[in-house]
Coordinates of C-alpha atoms in Angstrom, one line a residue:
M1 CA 1.8 -43.8 35.6
A2 CA 4.2 -46.1 37.4
K3 CA 7.9 -45.8 36.9
V4 CA 9.4 -48.6 34.8
A5 CA 12.6 -50.0 36.3
L6 CA 15.5 -50.2 33.9
Q7 CA 17.5 -53.4 33.3
K8 CA 21.0 -53.5 34.7
Y9 CA 24.0 -54.7 32.6
R10 CA 27.7 -54.8 33.1
L11 CA 29.5 -54.0 29.8
T12 CA 33.1 -53.4 29.0
Q13 CA 34.4 -50.1 27.5
A14 CA 34.8 -51.9 24.2
Q15 CA 31.3 -53.3 24.2
L16 CA 29.9 -49.9 25.0
R17 CA 31.7 -48.2 22.2
S18 CA 30.6 -50.9 19.7
L19 CA 26.9 -50.8 20.8
T20 CA 24.3 -49.4 18.3
M21 CA 20.5 -49.1 18.1
A22 CA 20.4 -52.2 15.9
E23 CA 21.0 -54.5 18.9
R24 CA 20.6 -54.4 22.7
P25 CA 22.1 -56.2 25.6
E26 CA 20.3 -59.1 27.3
L27 CA 21.2 -61.7 30.0
D28 CA 21.2 -65.4 28.9
A29 CA 20.2 -68.3 31.2
S30 CA 23.6 -68.3 32.8
G31 CA 23.5 -64.5 33.6
K32 CA 26.0 -63.6 30.9
V33 CA 25.5 -60.5 28.8
V34 CA 24.7 -61.3 25.2
F35 CA 23.5 -59.0 22.3
V36 CA 20.2 -59.5 20.6
P37 CA 18.5 -57.6 17.7
N38 CA 16.6 -54.5 18.8
E39 CA 13.3 -55.5 17.2
K40 CA 11.6 -52.1 17.8
G41 CA 14.6 -50.2 16.4
E42 CA 14.0 -47.4 19.0
P43 CA 16.4 -45.7 21.4
Y44 CA 16.6 -47.4 24.8
R45 CA 18.3 -47.0 28.2
F46 CA 19.8 -49.3 30.7
V47 CA 21.6 -49.0 34.1
D48 CA 25.3 -49.7 34.7
D49 CA 25.8 -52.8 36.9
T50 CA 29.6 -52.2 37.2
P51 CA 30.8 -52.4 40.8
G52 CA 31.3 -48.9 42.2
A53 CA 28.9 -47.3 39.7
P54 CA 27.1 -44.3 41.3
A55 CA 23.4 -44.9 41.9
G56 CA 21.3 -43.8 38.9
F57 CA 24.2 -44.0 36.5
G58 CA 23.4 -45.6 33.2
F59 CA 23.4 -45.3 29.4
Y60 CA 21.3 -43.9 26.6
V61 CA 21.6 -45.6 23.2
G62 CA 20.2 -43.4 20.4
P63 CA 20.6 -42.6 16.7
T64 CA 23.8 -40.6 17.2
G65 CA 25.6 -43.0 19.6
V66 CA 25.8 -44.1 23.2
F67 CA 25.9 -41.6 26.0
Y68 CA 26.5 -41.7 29.8
E69 CA 23.7 -40.2 31.9
L70 CA 22.7 -39.8 35.6
R71 CA 19.2 -40.2 36.8
M72 CA 18.4 -39.1 40.4
Q73 CA 15.7 -37.5 42.6
H74 CA 16.3 -34.9 45.2
K75 CA 13.7 -33.3 47.4
G76 CA 10.9 -34.4 45.0
V77 CA 12.7 -33.1 41.9
R78 CA 13.7 -35.7 39.3
R79 CA 16.6 -35.0 37.0
R80 CA 18.3 -36.7 34.2
L81 CA 21.8 -35.3 33.3
A82 CA 23.8 -36.1 30.2
L83 CA 27.5 -36.6 31.0
G84 CA 29.1 -37.2 27.6
S85 CA 29.7 -39.8 24.9
V86 CA 31.2 -43.3 25.5
Q87 CA 33.5 -42.5 22.6
E88 CA 35.1 -39.5 24.4
L89 CA 35.0 -40.4 28.1
T90 CA 36.1 -43.6 29.8
L91 CA 33.7 -45.5 32.1
A92 CA 35.9 -44.6 35.1
R93 CA 35.9 -40.9 34.3
A94 CA 32.1 -40.9 33.7
H95 CA 31.7 -42.5 37.2
E96 CA 33.7 -39.7 38.7
L97 CA 31.6 -37.0 36.9
A98 CA 28.3 -38.7 38.0
G99 CA 29.5 -38.9 41.6
A100 CA 30.5 -35.2 41.6
Q101 CA 27.1 -34.2 40.1
R102 CA 25.2 -36.2 42.7
H103 CA 27.2 -34.6 45.4
H104 CA 26.6 -31.0 44.0
I105 CA 22.9 -31.5 43.7
R106 CA 22.5 -32.9 47.2
Q107 CA 24.7 -30.1 48.7
T108 CA 23.2 -27.1 46.9
G109 CA 19.9 -28.3 45.4
E110 CA 21.1 -26.6 42.1
D111 CA 20.9 -28.2 38.7
P112 CA 24.5 -28.2 37.4
R113 CA 23.2 -27.9 33.9
E114 CA 21.9 -24.5 34.8
R115 CA 25.3 -23.5 36.2
I116 CA 26.9 -24.7 32.9
R117 CA 24.3 -22.8 30.8
I118 CA 24.9 -19.6 32.8
E119 CA 28.6 -19.9 32.4
T120 CA 28.2 -20.6 28.7
E121 CA 26.1 -17.5 28.3
R122 CA 28.6 -15.4 30.3
Q123 CA 31.4 -16.6 28.0
Q124 CA 29.2 -15.8 25.0
A125 CA 28.5 -12.3 26.3
K126 CA 32.2 -11.8 27.0
G127 CA 32.9 -12.7 23.4
T128 CA 30.3 -10.2 22.0
T129 CA 31.9 -8.3 19.2
V130 CA 31.4 -4.7 18.1
G131 CA 29.7 -6.1 14.9
D132 CA 27.4 -8.3 17.1
A133 CA 26.3 -5.2 19.0
L134 CA 25.7 -3.2 15.8
R135 CA 23.7 -6.0 14.2
A136 CA 21.6 -6.2 17.4
Y137 CA 21.1 -2.4 17.4
L138 CA 20.2 -2.5 13.7
A139 CA 17.6 -5.3 14.3
H140 CA 16.2 -3.1 17.1
L141 CA 15.9 -0.1 14.8
E142 CA 14.4 -2.1 11.9
D143 CA 11.7 -3.3 14.3
K144 CA 11.1 0.3 15.3
L145 CA 11.0 1.3 11.7
A146 CA 8.4 -1.3 10.9
R147 CA 6.3 0.1 13.8
G148 CA 6.7 3.7 12.6
K149 CA 8.9 4.6 15.6
A150 CA 12.2 5.1 13.7
K151 CA 13.3 6.8 10.5
K152 CA 14.7 5.0 7.4
G153 CA 17.7 7.4 7.3
G154 CA 18.7 6.4 10.9
V155 CA 18.5 2.7 10.1
E156 CA 20.5 3.2 6.9
G157 CA 23.1 5.2 8.9
V158 CA 23.7 2.3 11.3
R159 CA 23.9 -0.1 8.4
D160 CA 26.5 2.1 6.8
S161 CA 28.4 2.3 10.1
L162 CA 28.5 -1.5 10.3
M163 CA 29.8 -1.7 6.8
R164 CA 32.6 0.8 7.5
L165 CA 33.7 -1.0 10.6
E166 CA 33.8 -4.3 8.6
R167 CA 36.3 -2.9 6.1
E168 CA 39.5 -4.8 6.3
E169 CA 41.6 -1.7 6.8
V170 CA 39.5 -0.9 9.9
G171 CA 38.7 -4.4 11.2
L172 CA 36.9 -3.3 14.4
A173 CA 33.6 -5.2 13.8
K174 CA 35.3 -8.5 14.6
K175 CA 36.9 -7.4 17.8
A176 CA 35.3 -8.5 21.2
I177 CA 34.1 -5.6 23.2
A178 CA 35.5 -7.0 26.4
G179 CA 39.0 -7.1 25.0
L180 CA 39.2 -3.6 23.6
A181 CA 41.6 -1.1 25.2
D182 CA 41.8 2.7 24.7
K183 CA 44.5 2.4 22.1
D184 CA 42.5 -0.1 20.1
I185 CA 39.6 2.4 19.8
L186 CA 41.9 5.3 19.0
N187 CA 43.8 3.4 16.4
A188 CA 40.5 2.3 14.8
W189 CA 39.3 5.9 14.8
N190 CA 42.4 6.9 12.8
A191 CA 42.1 3.9 10.4
L192 CA 38.5 4.6 9.9
R193 CA 39.1 8.2 9.2
H194 CA 41.7 7.4 6.6
S195 CA 39.3 4.9 5.0
C196 CA 36.4 7.4 5.0
M197 CA 38.7 10.0 3.4
Q198 CA 39.5 7.6 0.6
Q199 CA 35.9 6.7 0.1
S200 CA 34.6 10.3 0.2
N201 CA 32.7 11.7 -2.7
R202 CA 33.3 15.3 -1.5
L203 CA 37.1 15.2 -2.2
K204 CA 38.6 15.3 -5.6
P205 CA 40.9 12.4 -6.5
E206 CA 44.0 14.6 -6.6
L207 CA 43.2 16.0 -3.2
K208 CA 42.8 12.5 -1.8
T209 CA 46.2 11.5 -3.2
F210 CA 47.8 14.6 -1.8
I211 CA 46.3 13.9 1.7
A212 CA 47.3 10.3 1.7
K213 CA 51.0 11.2 0.9
Q214 CA 51.2 13.1 4.2
G215 CA 51.5 10.0 6.4
K216 CA 49.6 10.5 9.6
W217 CA 47.7 13.4 8.0
W218 CA 44.9 13.4 10.6
T219 CA 47.3 14.9 13.1
L220 CA 47.9 18.0 11.0
R221 CA 46.5 21.4 11.9
L222 CA 45.0 24.0 9.6
E223 CA 48.3 25.9 9.5
D224 CA 50.1 22.7 8.5
W225 CA 47.9 22.3 5.5
V226 CA 48.6 26.0 4.5
R227 CA 52.3 25.3 4.9
L228 CA 51.9 22.3 2.6
G229 CA 50.5 24.5 -0.1
L230 CA 46.7 24.0 0.0
T231 CA 44.5 27.0 -0.6
G232 CA 40.9 28.0 -0.4
K233 CA 38.4 25.6 0.9
D234 CA 40.7 22.7 0.2
I235 CA 42.5 23.6 3.5
E236 CA 39.3 22.9 5.5
L237 CA 38.3 19.9 3.4
A238 CA 41.7 18.3 4.0
Y239 CA 41.7 19.2 7.7
A240 CA 38.2 17.6 8.2
A241 CA 38.5 14.8 5.7
G242 CA 36.6 11.7 6.6
L243 CA 35.7 13.2 10.0
S244 CA 31.9 13.4 9.6
A245 CA 31.6 9.7 8.6
T246 CA 34.0 8.7 11.3
E247 CA 32.0 10.6 14.0
Q248 CA 28.7 9.1 12.8
T249 CA 30.1 5.6 12.7
M250 CA 31.8 5.6 16.0
G251 CA 28.8 7.3 17.6
N252 CA 26.6 4.5 16.3
A253 CA 29.0 1.9 17.5
A254 CA 29.1 3.5 21.0
R255 CA 25.3 3.5 21.2
A256 CA 25.2 -0.1 20.0
V257 CA 27.7 -1.2 22.6
T258 CA 25.9 0.7 25.3
R259 CA 22.7 -1.3 24.5
A260 CA 24.7 -4.6 24.5
I261 CA 26.2 -3.7 27.9
A262 CA 22.7 -2.9 29.3
A263 CA 21.3 -6.2 27.9
E264 CA 24.2 -8.2 29.5
R265 CA 23.8 -6.5 32.9
K266 CA 20.1 -7.3 32.9
L267 CA 20.7 -11.0 32.1
A268 CA 23.5 -11.2 34.6
S269 CA 21.3 -9.7 37.3
Q270 CA 18.5 -12.3 36.5
Q271 CA 21.1 -15.1 36.7
G272 CA 22.7 -13.9 39.9
R273 CA 26.2 -13.5 38.4
P274 CA 28.6 -10.7 37.7
P275 CA 28.2 -9.1 34.3
A276 CA 30.7 -10.0 31.6
L277 CA 30.6 -6.5 30.1
G278 CA 30.9 -3.4 32.4
Y279 CA 32.6 -0.6 30.5
N280 CA 32.1 0.9 27.1
P281 CA 35.5 1.2 25.5
F282 CA 34.2 3.9 23.1
D283 CA 33.9 6.3 26.0
V284 CA 37.6 7.1 25.4
L285 CA 36.6 9.1 22.3
R286 CA 34.6 11.6 24.4
E287 CA 37.2 11.6 27.1
Q288 CA 39.8 12.6 24.6
E289 CA 37.4 15.0 22.8
R290 CA 37.6 13.3 19.4
Y291 CA 34.1 14.5 18.5
R292 CA 33.7 18.0 17.3
S293 CA 31.7 20.5 19.4
S294 CA 28.8 22.4 17.8
R295 CA 31.0 25.5 17.6
E296 CA 33.7 23.6 15.8
L297 CA 31.2 22.1 13.4
A298 CA 29.8 25.6 12.6
T299 CA 33.3 26.8 11.9
H300 CA 34.0 23.9 9.6
Y301 CA 30.8 24.3 7.7
E302 CA 31.5 28.0 7.2
N303 CA 35.1 27.5 6.1
A304 CA 34.4 24.5 3.8
R305 CA 31.2 26.0 2.5
V306 CA 29.4 22.7 3.3
R307 CA 26.3 24.5 4.4
N308 CA 25.3 27.2 1.9
P309 CA 22.1 29.0 2.7
L310 CA 21.2 31.5 0.0
G311 CA 21.3 35.2 0.7
T312 CA 21.9 38.7 -0.7
D313 CA 25.2 39.6 0.9
D314 CA 27.4 36.6 1.4
S315 CA 28.3 35.1 -2.0
A316 CA 31.9 34.0 -2.7
T317 CA 31.2 34.7 -6.4
G318 CA 30.5 38.4 -5.9
Q319 CA 26.8 37.8 -6.8
Q320 CA 23.7 37.7 -4.6
T321 CA 23.0 34.0 -4.4
L322 CA 19.3 33.9 -3.7
P323 CA 18.1 36.2 -6.5
T324 CA 20.5 34.6 -8.9
V325 CA 19.3 31.1 -8.0
L326 CA 15.7 32.2 -8.2
K327 CA 16.2 33.5 -11.8
A328 CA 18.0 30.3 -12.8
L329 CA 15.1 28.2 -11.5
V330 CA 12.4 30.2 -13.1
G331 CA 14.3 30.5 -16.3
R332 CA 14.8 26.8 -16.5
R333 CA 11.1 25.9 -15.9
D334 CA 10.0 25.9 -19.5
M335 CA 13.1 24.4 -21.0
Q336 CA 13.2 20.9 -22.6
N337 CA 9.5 21.0 -23.5
G338 CA 8.5 21.6 -19.9
H339 CA 10.3 18.5 -18.6
N340 CA 12.0 20.7 -16.1
A341 CA 8.8 22.0 -14.6
V342 CA 8.2 19.3 -12.0
G343 CA 11.7 19.5 -10.7
V344 CA 11.8 23.3 -10.7
D345 CA 8.5 23.6 -8.9
Y346 CA 9.7 21.0 -6.3
V347 CA 12.8 23.0 -5.6
L348 CA 11.0 26.4 -5.4
L349 CA 8.4 25.0 -3.0
T350 CA 11.1 23.3 -0.9
L351 CA 12.6 26.8 -0.6
L352 CA 9.3 28.5 0.3
W353 CA 8.3 25.8 2.8
G354 CA 11.7 25.0 4.3
A355 CA 10.9 21.3 3.8
R356 CA 13.5 18.7 4.5
R357 CA 14.8 16.5 1.7
N358 CA 12.1 14.3 0.3
E359 CA 9.4 15.5 2.7
G360 CA 7.8 17.5 -0.1
A361 CA 8.4 14.8 -2.8
K362 CA 5.7 12.6 -1.2
L363 CA 3.0 15.2 -1.3
R364 CA -0.4 14.0 -2.5
R365 CA -3.2 16.0 -4.0
F366 CA -5.8 16.3 -1.3
E367 CA -8.6 15.0 -3.4
S368 CA -6.7 11.8 -4.1
C369 CA -6.5 10.9 -0.4
S370 CA -9.1 8.6 1.2
P371 CA -11.1 9.7 4.3
E372 CA -9.1 7.1 6.3
E373 CA -5.8 8.4 5.0
L374 CA -6.7 11.9 6.0
S375 CA -8.2 11.1 9.4
L376 CA -5.3 8.8 10.4
Q377 CA -2.7 11.3 9.1
I378 CA -0.7 8.7 7.2
V379 CA -0.1 10.7 4.0
S380 CA 1.2 14.1 3.2
W381 CA -1.0 16.4 1.1
V382 CA -1.6 19.8 -0.4
W383 CA -5.0 21.5 -0.5
L384 CA -5.7 24.7 -2.5
A385 CA -8.7 26.6 -1.1
P386 CA -11.2 27.6 -3.8
K387 CA -11.5 30.9 -2.0
P388 CA -9.3 32.4 0.7
N389 CA -11.8 32.0 3.6
V390 CA -12.9 28.5 2.8
K391 CA -12.2 25.9 5.5
N392 CA -10.4 22.7 4.8
P393 CA -12.8 19.8 5.4
T394 CA -10.1 17.9 7.5
T395 CA -8.4 20.6 9.5
G396 CA -11.3 23.0 9.8
L397 CA -8.8 25.8 9.2
R398 CA -9.1 28.5 6.5
G399 CA -7.0 28.9 3.4
S400 CA -4.7 26.7 1.3
Q401 CA -2.6 24.3 3.4
V402 CA 0.2 21.8 3.1
F403 CA 0.4 18.8 5.5
F404 CA 3.6 16.7 6.1
H405 CA 2.7 13.5 7.9
D406 CA 6.2 12.0 8.3
T407 CA 8.9 14.5 9.1
K408 CA 12.4 13.8 10.3
N409 CA 11.6 14.4 14.0
G410 CA 8.5 12.2 13.8
Q411 CA 6.1 15.0 14.2
I412 CA 3.4 16.1 11.8
Q413 CA 3.5 19.6 10.3
L414 CA 0.7 21.7 9.0
L415 CA 1.6 25.0 7.2
P416 CA -0.4 27.7 5.4
V417 CA 0.3 27.8 1.7
A418 CA 1.1 31.5 1.2
Y419 CA 0.7 33.6 -1.9
F420 CA 3.7 32.7 -4.0
A421 CA 3.6 29.0 -3.1
E422 CA 0.0 28.9 -4.1
R423 CA 0.8 30.5 -7.4
I424 CA 3.4 27.9 -8.1
L425 CA 1.1 25.1 -7.1
R426 CA -1.7 26.4 -9.4
W427 CA 0.9 26.4 -12.2
R428 CA 1.8 22.8 -11.2
F429 CA -1.8 21.7 -11.2
D430 CA -2.6 23.5 -14.5
D431 CA 0.4 21.7 -16.1
S432 CA -0.9 18.4 -14.8
Y433 CA -4.4 19.1 -16.1
M434 CA -3.1 20.0 -19.6
K435 CA -1.0 16.9 -19.6
E436 CA -3.9 14.7 -18.5
R437 CA -6.0 16.0 -21.4
A438 CA -3.1 15.3 -23.9
L439 CA -2.6 11.8 -22.4
A440 CA -6.3 11.0 -22.6
K441 CA -6.2 11.6 -26.3
E442 CA -3.0 9.5 -26.6
L443 CA -4.7 6.7 -24.6
V444 CA -7.6 6.5 -27.0
K445 CA -5.2 6.3 -29.9
A446 CA -3.0 3.7 -28.3
K447 CA -6.0 1.5 -27.4
R448 CA -7.3 1.8 -31.0
E449 CA -3.9 0.7 -32.3
G450 CA -3.6 -2.2 -29.8
D451 CA -0.3 -0.9 -28.3
K452 CA -0.6 -2.5 -24.9
K453 CA 2.8 -1.3 -23.7
R454 CA 1.9 2.3 -24.6
V455 CA -1.5 1.9 -23.0
A456 CA 0.1 0.7 -19.7
H457 CA 2.6 3.6 -19.7
I458 CA -0.1 6.2 -20.3
E459 CA -2.4 4.8 -17.6
W460 CA 0.6 4.8 -15.2
Q461 CA 1.2 8.5 -16.0
L462 CA -2.5 9.4 -15.5
V463 CA -2.7 7.7 -12.1
N464 CA 0.4 9.6 -11.0
L465 CA -0.8 12.9 -12.3
A466 CA -4.0 12.5 -10.4
R467 CA -2.3 11.3 -7.2
W468 CA 1.0 13.2 -6.8
V469 CA 1.8 16.9 -6.6
F470 CA 5.2 16.2 -8.2
P471 CA 4.6 13.1 -10.5
A472 CA 7.5 11.1 -11.8
R473 CA 8.2 11.0 -15.5
N474 CA 10.2 7.7 -15.6
P475 CA 8.0 4.6 -15.8
K476 CA 10.7 2.7 -13.9
S477 CA 10.0 4.9 -10.8
K478 CA 8.8 2.6 -8.0
E479 CA 7.3 5.5 -5.9
G480 CA 5.5 7.2 -8.8
H481 CA 6.6 10.7 -7.6
H482 CA 9.6 12.9 -8.1
T483 CA 12.6 11.8 -6.0
D484 CA 15.8 13.4 -7.1
S485 CA 16.6 17.1 -7.6
K486 CA 20.3 16.6 -8.1
A487 CA 20.3 17.3 -11.9
I488 CA 18.2 20.5 -11.5
L489 CA 20.4 21.8 -8.7
H490 CA 23.5 21.0 -10.6
N491 CA 22.4 23.0 -13.6
V492 CA 21.1 25.8 -11.4
R493 CA 24.6 26.0 -9.8
L494 CA 26.1 26.3 -13.3
D495 CA 23.5 29.0 -14.3
A496 CA 23.9 30.9 -11.0
G497 CA 27.7 30.9 -11.1
L498 CA 28.0 28.7 -8.0
L499 CA 29.9 26.1 -10.0
D500 CA 32.5 27.4 -12.3
P501 CA 35.6 25.2 -12.6
K502 CA 37.5 27.7 -14.8
R503 CA 37.3 30.3 -12.0
G504 CA 37.9 27.8 -9.2
I505 CA 34.3 28.3 -7.8
D506 CA 32.6 25.3 -6.3
I507 CA 29.8 26.2 -3.9
G508 CA 27.4 23.5 -3.0
L509 CA 23.6 23.8 -3.1
T510 CA 21.4 21.1 -1.5
P511 CA 17.7 20.8 -0.6
H512 CA 18.8 21.4 3.0
D513 CA 20.5 24.6 2.0
L514 CA 17.1 25.8 0.8
R515 CA 15.7 24.9 4.2
R516 CA 18.5 26.9 5.8
T517 CA 17.6 29.8 3.6
L518 CA 14.1 29.9 4.9
G519 CA 15.5 29.7 8.4
R520 CA 17.9 32.6 7.7
F521 CA 15.1 34.9 6.4
A522 CA 12.6 33.9 9.0
G523 CA 15.1 34.5 11.8
K524 CA 15.5 38.1 10.6
L525 CA 11.8 38.8 10.3
L526 CA 10.0 36.8 13.0
P527 CA 10.0 35.9 16.7
G528 CA 11.9 32.7 17.6
H529 CA 8.8 30.6 18.5
V530 CA 7.3 31.4 15.1
V531 CA 10.5 30.4 13.3
S532 CA 10.4 27.1 15.3
Q533 CA 6.9 26.5 14.0
L534 CA 7.8 27.2 10.4
L535 CA 10.8 24.8 10.7
N536 CA 9.0 22.2 12.7
H537 CA 11.5 22.4 15.6
H538 CA 8.9 22.7 18.3
S539 CA 7.8 19.8 20.6
D540 CA 4.4 18.2 20.3
Q541 CA 4.3 17.0 23.9
D542 CA 1.7 19.6 24.8
D543 CA -0.8 18.7 22.1
G544 CA -0.7 15.0 22.1
G545 CA 2.3 14.0 20.0
K546 CA 2.5 12.9 16.4
M547 CA -1.1 11.7 16.1
A548 CA -2.6 14.8 17.6
K549 CA -5.6 16.1 15.6
V550 CA -4.5 18.7 13.2
T551 CA -7.5 20.9 14.2
E552 CA -6.0 21.1 17.7
R553 CA -2.5 22.2 16.7
Y554 CA -3.4 25.8 16.2
S555 CA -5.8 28.1 18.0
Q556 CA -8.0 30.5 16.0
Q557 CA -5.5 33.2 16.7
E558 CA -2.4 31.2 15.9
W559 CA -3.3 30.1 12.4
P560 CA -3.9 33.6 10.9
A561 CA -0.7 34.7 12.6
L562 CA 1.1 31.8 11.0
Q563 CA -0.4 32.6 7.6
E564 CA 0.8 36.2 7.9
A565 CA 4.3 35.1 9.0
M566 CA 4.5 32.6 6.0
D567 CA 3.4 35.3 3.6
K568 CA 6.0 37.8 5.0
V569 CA 8.9 35.4 4.8
E570 CA 8.2 34.0 1.3
G571 CA 7.5 37.5 0.1
A572 CA 10.9 38.7 1.4
M573 CA 12.7 35.9 -0.3
I574 CA 11.0 36.3 -3.7
A575 CA 11.4 40.1 -3.6
T576 CA 15.2 39.7 -3.6
S577 CA 14.7 39.2 -7.4
P578 CA 12.1 41.8 -8.7
R579 CA 12.2 39.9 -12.1
V580 CA 11.1 36.6 -10.4
W581 CA 8.5 38.5 -8.3
N582 CA 7.0 40.0 -11.5
I583 CA 7.0 36.5 -13.1
L584 CA 5.4 34.7 -10.3
K585 CA 2.9 37.4 -9.1
G586 CA -0.7 37.7 -10.2
P587 CA -2.6 40.9 -11.1
D588 CA -3.3 41.5 -7.5
R589 CA 0.3 42.3 -6.5
P590 CA 2.3 45.3 -7.7
M591 CA 5.1 45.2 -10.2
L592 CA 8.6 45.7 -8.8
D593 CA 11.3 47.8 -10.5
E594 CA 13.8 45.4 -12.3
I595 CA 16.5 48.0 -13.0
R596 CA 18.8 46.7 -10.2
D597 CA 18.0 43.1 -11.0
P598 CA 20.1 42.2 -14.1
P599 CA 18.9 39.4 -16.3
L600 CA 20.6 36.0 -16.0
N601 CA 22.3 34.5 -19.1
L602 CA 21.2 30.9 -19.6
P603 CA 23.4 29.3 -22.3
S604 CA 21.2 28.0 -25.1
R605 CA 23.3 24.9 -25.4
R606 CA 21.4 23.5 -22.4
T607 CA 18.0 23.7 -24.1
L608 CA 18.9 20.6 -26.1
G609 CA 18.2 22.4 -29.4
H610 CA 14.4 22.7 -29.4
R611 CA 12.9 26.2 -29.8
S612 CA 10.8 26.7 -26.7
K613 CA 9.9 30.2 -25.4
A614 CA 12.7 29.9 -22.8
H615 CA 15.1 28.9 -25.6
T616 CA 14.2 31.9 -27.7
A617 CA 14.7 34.3 -24.8
G618 CA 17.8 32.4 -23.7
R619 CA 19.6 33.4 -26.9
K620 CA 19.0 37.0 -26.0
G621 CA 20.5 36.3 -22.6
D622 CA 17.4 37.2 -20.6
A623 CA 16.0 34.4 -18.4
G624 CA 13.5 36.9 -16.9
S625 CA 12.0 37.6 -20.4
A626 CA 11.6 33.9 -21.0
A627 CA 9.7 33.4 -17.8
S628 CA 7.7 36.6 -18.4
E629 CA 6.3 35.1 -21.6
S630 CA 5.3 32.1 -19.6
R631 CA 3.7 34.3 -16.9
R632 CA 1.8 36.3 -19.4
A633 CA 0.5 33.1 -21.0
R634 CA -0.8 32.0 -17.6
Q635 CA -1.9 35.4 -16.2
G636 CA -5.6 35.2 -17.1
G637 CA -6.8 32.5 -14.8
H638 CA -4.6 33.2 -11.8

């Protein structure tokens, strides 16, 4: 298509600034410029006929105004460069810019717009803030999460870190990375730590107030807190107040900034320019050893009793924590018309399997899983073998099994279900079966009465009972399975004497403490590599990674050995309380002498007034007797 030559007109600055798309210039018969209606109403261009105007210099008239532009061709490449608005630049200045651009192109062959774009991007990179880096890092992790390559907890951790740095009292999120000095990072560390201390849910209000009154309290040593009058674990809590959240937040920020620097270096290399970001200012935190070492962390956890694995010889209350907690759990199982049973069974099995928080909550009943779900390993499940030597149809391995498809480290985990865990699971499934029968009758009645709301609720319960090992009770539950064991663990702490405000005792107990308990007992009884298998600490690199076939994870010799190891560890834990052993065991295991295992008093006030078997026994102060009744009632079929 042939190039159409543009008309040339000589207009004054005033004429240019008053020009719109509604009219266009034209030469009359005498050669004078006149303005006529622009009949097409479309944008148009014309060339400047002013003496001294650079070649190719002209104007573009569009819907947003009139603009200077330069059109030229160099070495076969045509270019059209915008130079600015006639409202902002004079005609003389625009001529100078056009001449300079023509000279640059002819001398270098480079498009000046590319140079401007690169410089703009460099300035933008130089202005990247800590918040920008964290938001980019968060988007990266969210993308990985959507592809199954990241954990939800990690994503939430980065989101929390961004929120903390956006707090007004911290104010680091808005700071440009390139402008941060060491003192800025160190001051932000202290400000963040103070903020995290005030927001902490581990510190009592009066302790927070006391800490805040000490001025630059984060500079105080342990002996300083003793001198100030603190006692017990409050000393360690004050000494390390806000530190965990600060370490996590600054660590995430450092990783986010490292990614931002790497991205800027890559872009700068592609554009042939020096990078705008070259140093991670968060490195000063490691240089000055602000993060605690693993040894310091272990000391802190011990002193503050943040980590509390259960045992038989280390209780601050003078009791043996594991047998006491076991008795409290079993004693509570039949309270409140059995409403505790799901939560208690979940806690007991979390202990016996060493499962991480919520890994066990998502367990499906094997028969509720589709062949595709099983073969693709996208659900967690439990399978109880009808006989000990029967092979699982998916794994090809013998005996009852539990499979976790989505663990914290991204690896699958297959474990044998040993004796006591299987006993609890059969109780769990028996309870579900009995409830299904009762609900089926209720459903018929509700349908007959036309109670649609009740029908929907019963059908929801039936679906969950058939699907989940630990079904939810609350119809508002989105997941349909048990999700929160806080209430059970809180009451167990009260029952077991781990929480007694009158005596100043406040020892924590979390699902992860139960996992630590398994690790403690396994470490005493088993070789290290077997402990790693039970706790899922080993690497899957040798057997194909996360999606390796479960049948290939264990040799014919390894699986029986793991079954034996699991039975040995869980037996050792349950045997710490002969009363609980005798309650949970079947007729195929011996009775243990209970004389050195005193009964646990469960206050009847927490039975909410109904007269269950556990309530009747609770008034006598013998939780073991309550659960023994429950055991004897179930003994026949198990």
